[in-house]
Coordinates of C-alpha atoms in Angstrom, one line a residue:
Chain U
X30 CA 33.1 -90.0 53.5
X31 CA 34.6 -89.1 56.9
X32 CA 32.3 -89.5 59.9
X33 CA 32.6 -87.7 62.8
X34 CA 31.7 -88.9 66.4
X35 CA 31.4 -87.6 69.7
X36 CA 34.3 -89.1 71.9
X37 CA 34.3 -86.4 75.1
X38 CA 32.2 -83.9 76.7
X39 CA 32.9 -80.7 79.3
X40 CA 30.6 -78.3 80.9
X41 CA 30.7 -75.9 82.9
X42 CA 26.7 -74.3 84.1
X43 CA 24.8 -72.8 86.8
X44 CA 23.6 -76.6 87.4
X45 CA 27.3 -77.6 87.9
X46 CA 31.0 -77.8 86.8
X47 CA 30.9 -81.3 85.7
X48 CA 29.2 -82.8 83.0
X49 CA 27.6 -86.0 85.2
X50 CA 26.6 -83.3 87.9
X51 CA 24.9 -81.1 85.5
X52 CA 23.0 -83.7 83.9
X53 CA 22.0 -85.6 87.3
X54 CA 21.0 -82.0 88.5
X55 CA 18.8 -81.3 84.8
X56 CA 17.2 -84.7 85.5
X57 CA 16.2 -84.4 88.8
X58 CA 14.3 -80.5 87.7
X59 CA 16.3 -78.4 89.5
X60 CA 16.7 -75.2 88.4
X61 CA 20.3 -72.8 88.6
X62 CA 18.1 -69.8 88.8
X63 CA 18.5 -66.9 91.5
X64 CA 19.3 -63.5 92.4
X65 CA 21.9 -61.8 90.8
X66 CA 24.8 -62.0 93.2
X67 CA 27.5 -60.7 91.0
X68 CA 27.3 -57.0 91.2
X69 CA 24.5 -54.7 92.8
X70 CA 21.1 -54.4 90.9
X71 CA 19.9 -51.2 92.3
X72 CA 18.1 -49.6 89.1
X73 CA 18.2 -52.8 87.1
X74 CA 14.9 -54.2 85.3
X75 CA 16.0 -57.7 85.8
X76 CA 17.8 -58.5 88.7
X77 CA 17.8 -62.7 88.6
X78 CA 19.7 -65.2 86.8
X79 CA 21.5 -68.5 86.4
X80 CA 24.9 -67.3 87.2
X81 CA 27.7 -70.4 87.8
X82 CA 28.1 -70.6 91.2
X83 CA 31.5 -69.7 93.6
X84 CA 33.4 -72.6 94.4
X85 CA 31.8 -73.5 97.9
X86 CA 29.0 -74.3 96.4
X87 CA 27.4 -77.5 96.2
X88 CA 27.4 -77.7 92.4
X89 CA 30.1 -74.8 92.3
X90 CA 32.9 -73.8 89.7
X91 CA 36.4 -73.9 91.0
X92 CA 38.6 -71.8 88.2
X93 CA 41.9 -72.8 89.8
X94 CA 41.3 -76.4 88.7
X95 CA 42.3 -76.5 85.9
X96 CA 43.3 -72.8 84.9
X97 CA 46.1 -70.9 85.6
X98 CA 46.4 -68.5 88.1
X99 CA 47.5 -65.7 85.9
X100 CA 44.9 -66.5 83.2
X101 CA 42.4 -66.4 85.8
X102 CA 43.5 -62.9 86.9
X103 CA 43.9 -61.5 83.3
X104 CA 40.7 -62.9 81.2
X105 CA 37.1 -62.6 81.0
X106 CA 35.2 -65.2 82.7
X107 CA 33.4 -66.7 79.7
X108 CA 37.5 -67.6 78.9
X109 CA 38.0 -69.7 81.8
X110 CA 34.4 -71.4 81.6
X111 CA 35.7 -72.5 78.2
X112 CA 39.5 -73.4 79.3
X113 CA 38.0 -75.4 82.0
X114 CA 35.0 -77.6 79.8
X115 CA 38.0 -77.9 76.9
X116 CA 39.7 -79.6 79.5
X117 CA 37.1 -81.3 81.0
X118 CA 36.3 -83.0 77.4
X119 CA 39.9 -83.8 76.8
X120 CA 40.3 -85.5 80.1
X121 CA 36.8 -87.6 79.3
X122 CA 38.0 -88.3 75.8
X123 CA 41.0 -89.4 77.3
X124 CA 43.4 -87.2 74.9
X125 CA 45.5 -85.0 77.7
X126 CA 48.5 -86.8 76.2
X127 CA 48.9 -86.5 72.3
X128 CA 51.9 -87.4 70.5
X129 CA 53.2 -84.2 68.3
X130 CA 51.8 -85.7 65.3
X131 CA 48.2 -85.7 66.6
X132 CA 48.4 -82.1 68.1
X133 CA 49.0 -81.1 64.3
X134 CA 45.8 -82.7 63.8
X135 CA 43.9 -81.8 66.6
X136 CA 42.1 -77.8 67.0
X137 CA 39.6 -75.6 68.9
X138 CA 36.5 -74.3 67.4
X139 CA 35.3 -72.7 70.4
X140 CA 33.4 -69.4 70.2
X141 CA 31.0 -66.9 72.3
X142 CA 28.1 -65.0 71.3
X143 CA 29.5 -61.2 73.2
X144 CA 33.0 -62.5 74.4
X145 CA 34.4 -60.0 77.8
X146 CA 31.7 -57.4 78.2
X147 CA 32.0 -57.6 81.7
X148 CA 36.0 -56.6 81.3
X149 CA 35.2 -54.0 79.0
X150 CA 32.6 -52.5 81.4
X151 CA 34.8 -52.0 84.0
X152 CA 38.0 -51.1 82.0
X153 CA 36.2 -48.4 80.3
X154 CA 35.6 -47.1 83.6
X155 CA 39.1 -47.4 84.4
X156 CA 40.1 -45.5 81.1
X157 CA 37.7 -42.6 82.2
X158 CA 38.6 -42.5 85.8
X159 CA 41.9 -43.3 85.6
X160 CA 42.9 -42.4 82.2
X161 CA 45.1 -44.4 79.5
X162 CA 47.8 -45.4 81.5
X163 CA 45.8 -47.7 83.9
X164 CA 44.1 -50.1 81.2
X165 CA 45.4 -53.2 81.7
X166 CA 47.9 -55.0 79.1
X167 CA 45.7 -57.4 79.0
X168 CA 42.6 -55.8 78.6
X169 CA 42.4 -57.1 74.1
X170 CA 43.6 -60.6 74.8
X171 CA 41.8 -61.1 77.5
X172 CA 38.2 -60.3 76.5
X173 CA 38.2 -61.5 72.7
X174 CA 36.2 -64.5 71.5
X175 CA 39.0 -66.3 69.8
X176 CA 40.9 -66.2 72.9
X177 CA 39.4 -69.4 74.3
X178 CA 40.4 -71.2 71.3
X179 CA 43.6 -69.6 71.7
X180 CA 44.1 -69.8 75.2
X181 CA 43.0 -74.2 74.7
X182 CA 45.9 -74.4 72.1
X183 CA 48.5 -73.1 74.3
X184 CA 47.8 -74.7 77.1
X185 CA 47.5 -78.4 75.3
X186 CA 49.9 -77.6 72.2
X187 CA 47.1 -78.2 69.9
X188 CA 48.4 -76.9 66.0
X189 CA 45.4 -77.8 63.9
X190 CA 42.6 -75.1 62.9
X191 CA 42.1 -72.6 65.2
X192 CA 38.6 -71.0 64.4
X193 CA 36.2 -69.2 66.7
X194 CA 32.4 -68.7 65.6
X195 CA 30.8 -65.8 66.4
X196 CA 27.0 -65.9 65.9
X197 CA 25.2 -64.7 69.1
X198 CA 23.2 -67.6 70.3
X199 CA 24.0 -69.8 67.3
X200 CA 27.6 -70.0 68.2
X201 CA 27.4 -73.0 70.0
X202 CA 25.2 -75.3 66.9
X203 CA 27.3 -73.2 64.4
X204 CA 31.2 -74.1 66.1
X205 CA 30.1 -77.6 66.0
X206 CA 28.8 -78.0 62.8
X207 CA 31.7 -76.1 61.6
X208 CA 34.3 -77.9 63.3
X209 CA 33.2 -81.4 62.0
X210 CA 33.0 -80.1 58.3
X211 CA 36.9 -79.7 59.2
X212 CA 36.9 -83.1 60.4
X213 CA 34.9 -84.5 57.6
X214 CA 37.3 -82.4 55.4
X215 CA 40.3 -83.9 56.7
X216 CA 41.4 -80.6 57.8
X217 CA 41.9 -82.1 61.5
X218 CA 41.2 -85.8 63.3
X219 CA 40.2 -84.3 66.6
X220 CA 38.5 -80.8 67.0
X221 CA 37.1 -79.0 70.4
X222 CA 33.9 -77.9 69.9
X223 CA 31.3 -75.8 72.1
X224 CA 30.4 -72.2 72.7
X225 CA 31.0 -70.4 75.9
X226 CA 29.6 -66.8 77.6
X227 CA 29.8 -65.1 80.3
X228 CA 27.7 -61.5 80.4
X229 CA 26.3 -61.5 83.4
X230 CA 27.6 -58.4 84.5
X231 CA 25.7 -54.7 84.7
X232 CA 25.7 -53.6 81.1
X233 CA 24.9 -57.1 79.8
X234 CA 22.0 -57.4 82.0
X235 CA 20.9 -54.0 81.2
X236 CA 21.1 -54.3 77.2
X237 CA 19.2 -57.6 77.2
X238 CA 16.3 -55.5 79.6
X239 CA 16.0 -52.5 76.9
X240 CA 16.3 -54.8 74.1
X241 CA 12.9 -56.0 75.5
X242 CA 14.2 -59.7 75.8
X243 CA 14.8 -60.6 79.5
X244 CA 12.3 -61.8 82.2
X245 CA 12.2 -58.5 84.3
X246 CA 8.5 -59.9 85.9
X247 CA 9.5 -62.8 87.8
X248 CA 12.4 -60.7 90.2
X249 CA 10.8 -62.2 93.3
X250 CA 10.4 -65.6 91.7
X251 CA 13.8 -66.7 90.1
X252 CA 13.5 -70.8 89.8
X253 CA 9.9 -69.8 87.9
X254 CA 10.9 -67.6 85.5
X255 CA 11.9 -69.6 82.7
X256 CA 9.0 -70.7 81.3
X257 CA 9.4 -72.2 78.0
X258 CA 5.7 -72.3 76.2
X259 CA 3.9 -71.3 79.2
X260 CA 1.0 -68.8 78.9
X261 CA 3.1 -66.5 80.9
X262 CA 6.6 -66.4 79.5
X263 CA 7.9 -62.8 79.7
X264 CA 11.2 -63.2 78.3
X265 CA 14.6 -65.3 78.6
X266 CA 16.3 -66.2 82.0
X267 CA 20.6 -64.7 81.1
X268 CA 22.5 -67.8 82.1
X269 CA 26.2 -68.6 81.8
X270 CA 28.6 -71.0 81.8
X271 CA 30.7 -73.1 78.5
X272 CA 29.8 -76.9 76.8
X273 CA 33.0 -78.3 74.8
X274 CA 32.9 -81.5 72.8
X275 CA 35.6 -83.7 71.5
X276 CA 34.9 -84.2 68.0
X277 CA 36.7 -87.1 66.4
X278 CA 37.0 -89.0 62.7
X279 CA 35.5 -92.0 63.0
X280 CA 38.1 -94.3 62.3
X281 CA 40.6 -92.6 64.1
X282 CA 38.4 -93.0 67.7
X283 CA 37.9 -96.6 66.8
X284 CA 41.5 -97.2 66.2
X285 CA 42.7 -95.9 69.5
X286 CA 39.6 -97.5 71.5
X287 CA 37.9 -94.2 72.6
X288 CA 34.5 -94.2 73.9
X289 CA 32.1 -93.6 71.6
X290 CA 28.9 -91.0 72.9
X291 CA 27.2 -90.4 69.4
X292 CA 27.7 -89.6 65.6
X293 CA 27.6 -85.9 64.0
X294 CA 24.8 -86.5 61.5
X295 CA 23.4 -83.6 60.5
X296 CA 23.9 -79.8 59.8
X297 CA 21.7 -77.0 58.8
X298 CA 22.2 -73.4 58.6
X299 CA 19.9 -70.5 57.2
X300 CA 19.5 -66.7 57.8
X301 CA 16.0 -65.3 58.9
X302 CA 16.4 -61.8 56.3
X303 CA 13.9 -60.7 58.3
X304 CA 14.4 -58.5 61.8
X305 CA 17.7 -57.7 63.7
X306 CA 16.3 -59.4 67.3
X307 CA 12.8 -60.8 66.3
X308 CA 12.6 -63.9 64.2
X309 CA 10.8 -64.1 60.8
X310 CA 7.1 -64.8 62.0
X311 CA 6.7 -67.4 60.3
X312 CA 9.7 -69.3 61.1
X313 CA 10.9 -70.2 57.8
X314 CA 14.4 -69.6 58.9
X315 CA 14.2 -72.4 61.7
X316 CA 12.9 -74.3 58.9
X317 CA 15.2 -74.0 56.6
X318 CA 18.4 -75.1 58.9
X319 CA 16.6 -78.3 60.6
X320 CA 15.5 -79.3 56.7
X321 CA 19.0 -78.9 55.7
X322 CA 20.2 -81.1 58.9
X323 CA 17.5 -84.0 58.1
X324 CA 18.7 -83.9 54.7
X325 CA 22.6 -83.7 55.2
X326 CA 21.9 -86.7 57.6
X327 CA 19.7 -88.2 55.2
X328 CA 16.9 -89.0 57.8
X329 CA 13.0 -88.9 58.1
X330 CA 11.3 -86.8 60.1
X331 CA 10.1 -90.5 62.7
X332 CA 14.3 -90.8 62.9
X333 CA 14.1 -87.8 65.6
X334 CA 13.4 -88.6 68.7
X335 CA 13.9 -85.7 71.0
X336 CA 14.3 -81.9 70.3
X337 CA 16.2 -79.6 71.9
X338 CA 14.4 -76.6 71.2
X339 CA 16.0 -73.0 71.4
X340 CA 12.9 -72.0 73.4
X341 CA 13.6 -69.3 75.5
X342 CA 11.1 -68.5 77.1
X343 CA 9.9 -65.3 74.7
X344 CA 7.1 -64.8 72.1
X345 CA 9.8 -66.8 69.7
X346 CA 8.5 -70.2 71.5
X347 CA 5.7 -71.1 69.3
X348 CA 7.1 -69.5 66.0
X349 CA 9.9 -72.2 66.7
X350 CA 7.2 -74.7 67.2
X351 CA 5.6 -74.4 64.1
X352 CA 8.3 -74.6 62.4
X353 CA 9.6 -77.9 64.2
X354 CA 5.4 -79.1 63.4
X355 CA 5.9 -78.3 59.6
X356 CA 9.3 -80.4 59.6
X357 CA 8.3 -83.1 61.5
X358 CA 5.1 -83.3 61.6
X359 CA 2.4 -82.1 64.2
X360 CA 2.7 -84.6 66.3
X361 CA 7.2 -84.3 65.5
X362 CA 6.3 -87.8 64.5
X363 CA 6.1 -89.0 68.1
X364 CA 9.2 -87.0 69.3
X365 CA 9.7 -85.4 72.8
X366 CA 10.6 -81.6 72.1
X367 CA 12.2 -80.1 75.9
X368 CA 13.7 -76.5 76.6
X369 CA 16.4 -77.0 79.3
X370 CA 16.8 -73.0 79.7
X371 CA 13.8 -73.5 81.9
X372 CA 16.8 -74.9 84.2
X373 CA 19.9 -73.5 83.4
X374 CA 18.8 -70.1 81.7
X375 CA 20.2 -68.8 78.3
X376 CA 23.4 -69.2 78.2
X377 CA 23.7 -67.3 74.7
X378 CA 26.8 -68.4 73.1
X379 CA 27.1 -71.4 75.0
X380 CA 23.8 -72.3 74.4
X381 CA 24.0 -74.7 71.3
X382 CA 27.0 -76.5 72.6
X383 CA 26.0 -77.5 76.4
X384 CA 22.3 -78.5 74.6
X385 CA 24.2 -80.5 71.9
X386 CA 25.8 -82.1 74.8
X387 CA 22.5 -82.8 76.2
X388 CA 21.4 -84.4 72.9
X389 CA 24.4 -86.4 73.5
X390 CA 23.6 -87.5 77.1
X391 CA 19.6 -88.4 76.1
X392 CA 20.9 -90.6 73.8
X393 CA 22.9 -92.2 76.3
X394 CA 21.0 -92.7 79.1
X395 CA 17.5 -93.1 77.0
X396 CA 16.0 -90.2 78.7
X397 CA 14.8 -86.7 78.1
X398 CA 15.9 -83.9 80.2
X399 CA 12.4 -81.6 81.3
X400 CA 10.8 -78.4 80.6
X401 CA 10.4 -76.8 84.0
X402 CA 7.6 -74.3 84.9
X403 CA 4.9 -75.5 82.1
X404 CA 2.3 -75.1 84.6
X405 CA -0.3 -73.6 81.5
X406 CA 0.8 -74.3 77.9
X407 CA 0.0 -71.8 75.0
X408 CA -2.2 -72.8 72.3
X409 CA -0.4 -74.9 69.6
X410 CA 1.0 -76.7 71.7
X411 CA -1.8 -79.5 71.6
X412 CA -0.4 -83.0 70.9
X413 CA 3.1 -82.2 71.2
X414 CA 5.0 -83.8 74.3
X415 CA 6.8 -81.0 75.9
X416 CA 8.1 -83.4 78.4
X417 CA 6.4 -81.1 81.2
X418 CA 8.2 -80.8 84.7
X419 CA 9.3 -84.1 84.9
X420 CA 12.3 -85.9 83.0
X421 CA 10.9 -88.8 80.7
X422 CA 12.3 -91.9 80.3
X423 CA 12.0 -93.2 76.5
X424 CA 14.0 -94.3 73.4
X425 CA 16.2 -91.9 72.2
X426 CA 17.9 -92.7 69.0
X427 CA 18.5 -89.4 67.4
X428 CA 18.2 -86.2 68.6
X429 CA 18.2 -82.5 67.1
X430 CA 19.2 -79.1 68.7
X431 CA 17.9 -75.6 67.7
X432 CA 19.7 -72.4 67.8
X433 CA 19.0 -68.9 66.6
X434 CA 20.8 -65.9 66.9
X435 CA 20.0 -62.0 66.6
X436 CA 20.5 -61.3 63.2
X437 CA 18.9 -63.9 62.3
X438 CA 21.2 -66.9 62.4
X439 CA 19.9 -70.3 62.9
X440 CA 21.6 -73.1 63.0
X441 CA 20.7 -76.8 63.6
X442 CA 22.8 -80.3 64.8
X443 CA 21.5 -83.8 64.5
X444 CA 23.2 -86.2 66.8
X445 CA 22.8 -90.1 66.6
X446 CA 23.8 -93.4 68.2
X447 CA 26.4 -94.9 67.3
Chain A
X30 CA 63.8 -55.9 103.4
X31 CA 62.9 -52.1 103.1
X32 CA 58.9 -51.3 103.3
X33 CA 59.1 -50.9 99.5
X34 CA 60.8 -54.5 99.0
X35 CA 57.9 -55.7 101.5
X36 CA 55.2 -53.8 99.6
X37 CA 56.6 -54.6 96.4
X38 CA 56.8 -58.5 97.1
X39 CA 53.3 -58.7 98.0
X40 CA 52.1 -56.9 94.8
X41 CA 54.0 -59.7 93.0
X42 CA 52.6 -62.4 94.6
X43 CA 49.0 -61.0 94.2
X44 CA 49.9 -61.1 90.8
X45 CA 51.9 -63.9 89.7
X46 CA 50.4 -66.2 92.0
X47 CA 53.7 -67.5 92.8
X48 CA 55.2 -68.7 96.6
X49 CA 56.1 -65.4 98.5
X50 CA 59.8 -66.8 99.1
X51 CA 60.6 -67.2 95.2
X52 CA 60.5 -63.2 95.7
X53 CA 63.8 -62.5 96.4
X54 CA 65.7 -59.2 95.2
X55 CA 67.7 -60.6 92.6
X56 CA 65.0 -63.3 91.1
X57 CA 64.3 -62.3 87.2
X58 CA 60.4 -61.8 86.5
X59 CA 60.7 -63.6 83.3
X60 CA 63.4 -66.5 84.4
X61 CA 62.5 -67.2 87.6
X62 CA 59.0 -65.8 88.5
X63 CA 56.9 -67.1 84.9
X64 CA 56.2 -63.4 84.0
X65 CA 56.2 -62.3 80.4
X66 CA 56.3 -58.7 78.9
X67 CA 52.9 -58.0 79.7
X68 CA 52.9 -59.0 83.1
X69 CA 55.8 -56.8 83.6
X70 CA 54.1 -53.4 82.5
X71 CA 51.3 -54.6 84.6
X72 CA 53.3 -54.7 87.4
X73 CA 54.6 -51.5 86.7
X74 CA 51.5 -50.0 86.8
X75 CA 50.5 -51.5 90.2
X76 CA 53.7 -50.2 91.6
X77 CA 52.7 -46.6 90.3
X78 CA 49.8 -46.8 92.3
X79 CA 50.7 -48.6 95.4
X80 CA 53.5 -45.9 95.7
X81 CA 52.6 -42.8 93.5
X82 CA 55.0 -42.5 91.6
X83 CA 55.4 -42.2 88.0
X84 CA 57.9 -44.4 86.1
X85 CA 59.0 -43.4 82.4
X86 CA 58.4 -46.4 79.7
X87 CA 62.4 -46.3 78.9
X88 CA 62.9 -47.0 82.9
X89 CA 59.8 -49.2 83.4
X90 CA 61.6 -51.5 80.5
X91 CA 65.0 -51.8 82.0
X92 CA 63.2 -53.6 84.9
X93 CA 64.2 -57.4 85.1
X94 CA 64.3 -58.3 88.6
X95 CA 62.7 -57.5 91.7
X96 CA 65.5 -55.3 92.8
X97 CA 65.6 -53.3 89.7
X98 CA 61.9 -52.2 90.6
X99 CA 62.7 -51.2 94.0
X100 CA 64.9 -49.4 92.6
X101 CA 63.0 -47.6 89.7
X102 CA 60.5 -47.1 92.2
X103 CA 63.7 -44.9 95.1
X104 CA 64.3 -43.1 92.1
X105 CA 61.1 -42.0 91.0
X106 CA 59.7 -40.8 94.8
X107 CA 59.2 -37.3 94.5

């Protein structure tokens, strides 16, 4: 069979614009959250997040870099987040020059959970102050989720499958997992994989508030209001920002010399059947998806040794938590179980890629990444290391990423050394 | 170069994001400013609104060069 390994890594989030800033910055328990600075939140229930920050910054994002002016101009943010960490993981993988033969073999599978709310906001305004005739030309391409895997391919000649997932905070797990069935299928030798969103813009922030699922308690407290398995959770921090892998065959990375970050062992998807935004109580979809992953990789529950969970800081902590208990044991068989949206928010869409890239960097440096703000943990969470606070140095083998979606969508990734 | 050349180069290089001297009157959008079709009726529309006027869709896609829009725009003042 095919294998398919990790060979490159981009990211783009409110912790930085480079994947060895970002992870230094997650390490050291930072945290990218703040007021809302992108439009005014007069009237608005929530008015903080963990919004990328402007290029002056210390840790900031600077579009131009490696996106064109024009695109820049014409697209939804969450399209340029993804352009940039597609590049960013080329560059690393050290594949910015492919012959023609490997472009054939070589596609995108980069998705988003909304795609361009932000530009449809404003151009529906636009349309009803303006009328027809002043929506811009580029208003479809430029706000649709494929578009990044679009947008990638243009830009780097890429001819192999050009798939965009689209499962709400799933998208991420669900664009890898897919993208190395295509490898493992012989459908490409090289994929781009991650997730990417952007939303952070009046009428995301106010759909999340009435859908009951954002922190709108902690306004005067930004950097504590992702609080993964605390007592006093109120709801997910909206983060955003892009995480793009380099997925490779096997053979093919070892042939040309390519660093090697980790294997694509295991892939697990389920549905809840249960509620549109609450998960099944019981968690039996969660469980479903990370059996299927140990099973696909063909590993014990003692293989894992740290857990990304989706934990975002809602009621859905804990059913996630049993579910991880009943598949790995109560103690997860010794494993270290973190939610980094304590630091770097939700970033929806993006979310299962820049955590699967996470996975990726535990296993290379042998340490867990923290869960910030666990000043009181909930019951049930006896015996299980939640790596509070502080980032914990320990052997990291294997590693396994959560994501679940509204609608019920879970999907989980198994990563492992090489 | 009239006030509409001047106004009209600027809204070109807000929007191609290319050097303001590549703007001369006879330089093609497509061939020698990287425009394509869609950045054309975009620019058409900021024209429109930078100077009020109305250009038809059979005039707005005869434009190819810079001075083909100053000139759409002349003939479309009111």
């Amino acid at each position: 069979m095919r294998r398919v390994v990790i060979t490159g890594l981009g990211l783009v989030t409110p912790l930085g614009a480079d994947v060895e800033t970002v992870w230094a910055n997650l390490i050291a328990g930072k945290s990218g959250a703040g007021q809302i600075t992108r439009f005014d939140t007069t009237g608005q229930k929530c008015t903080i997040a963990c919004e990328v920050k402007p290029a002056d910054h210390p840790w900031g994002f600077d579009a131009s870099k490696r996106v064109d002016f024009k695109v820049v101009r014409q697209v939804d943010p969450f399209i340029v987040y993804g352009i940039d960490a597609a590049g960013q993981a080329l560059e690393d993988a050290g594949l910015t020059d492919m012959d023609d033969d490997l472009k054939t073999r070589t596609g995108c599978s980069i998705g988003s959970g909304i795609g361009g709310l932000p530009g449809i906001e404003s151009e529906s305004i636009v349309l009803h102050e303006k009328g027809p005739g002043r929506v811009s030309p580029h208003f479809v391409h430029g706000r649709l989720i494929n578009l990044i895997s679009g947008q990638v391919s243009i830009k780097y000649g890429l001819m192999g499958p050009n798939h965009a997932v689209v499962t709400a905070c799933s998208t991420g797990a669900h664009s890898i997992g897919d993208a190395a069935r295509m490898i493992r299928d012989g459908d490409a030798d090289v994929m781009l994989a991650g997730g990417s969103e952007s939303t952070i813009n009046p009428l995301g922030v106010a759909g999340f508030a009435q859908a009951r699922a954002l922190n709108c308690s902690y306004n005067d407290r930004p950097e504590q209001a992702s609080r993964p398995y605390d007592k006093d959770r109120d709801g997910f921090v909206m983060g955003e920002g892009a995480g793009v892998l380099v997925l490779e065959e096997y053979e093919h990375a070892k042939a040309r010399g390519a660093k090697i970050y980790a294997e694509v062992v295991g892939y697990g998807l389920s549905g809840d059947a249960y509620h549109v935004t609450a998960p099944h109580p019981e968690g039996k979809g969660a469980e479903l998806a990370m059996r299927m992953a140990l099973r696909k990789a063909g590993m014990e529950p003692g293989d894992i040794d740290y857990v990304n969970a989706h934990g975002t800081s809602t009621m859905a902590d804990t059913i996630e938590l049993g579910a991880v208990k009943r598949v790995l044991g109560d103690d997860l068989s010794g494993a270290s179980m973190s939610s980094t949206k304590s630091a770097i928010g939700h970033l929806l869409g993006g979310a299962g890629a820049v955590e699967a890239i996470f996975c990726v960097l535990a296993i290379r440096d042998q340490i867990v990444p923290p869960t910030l703000n666990l000043d009181n943990p909930d019951e049930g969470t006896e015996g299980v290391d939640l790596v509070p606070k502080v980032a914990k140095k320990r052997v990291v083998r294997a590693a396994l990423n959560n994501s679940f979606g509204f609608g019920g969508t879970n999907a989980s990734v198994i990563v492992k050394a090489i | 170069m009239s006030d509409t050349a001047d106004r009209v180069k600027k809204i070109v290089v807000e929007h191609l994001g290319v050097e303001a001297d590549k703007v001369t009157e006879d330089a093609s959008f497509i061939d020698d400013l990287g425009a394509d079709s869609l950045d054309i009726v975009e620019l058409v529309m900021a024209f429109e609104e930078e100077f009020g006027v109305e250009i038809p869709d059979d005039a707005a896609e005869k434009i190819a060069t810079v001075s083909d829009a100053i000139k759409s725009i002349d003939d479309n003042k009111g």
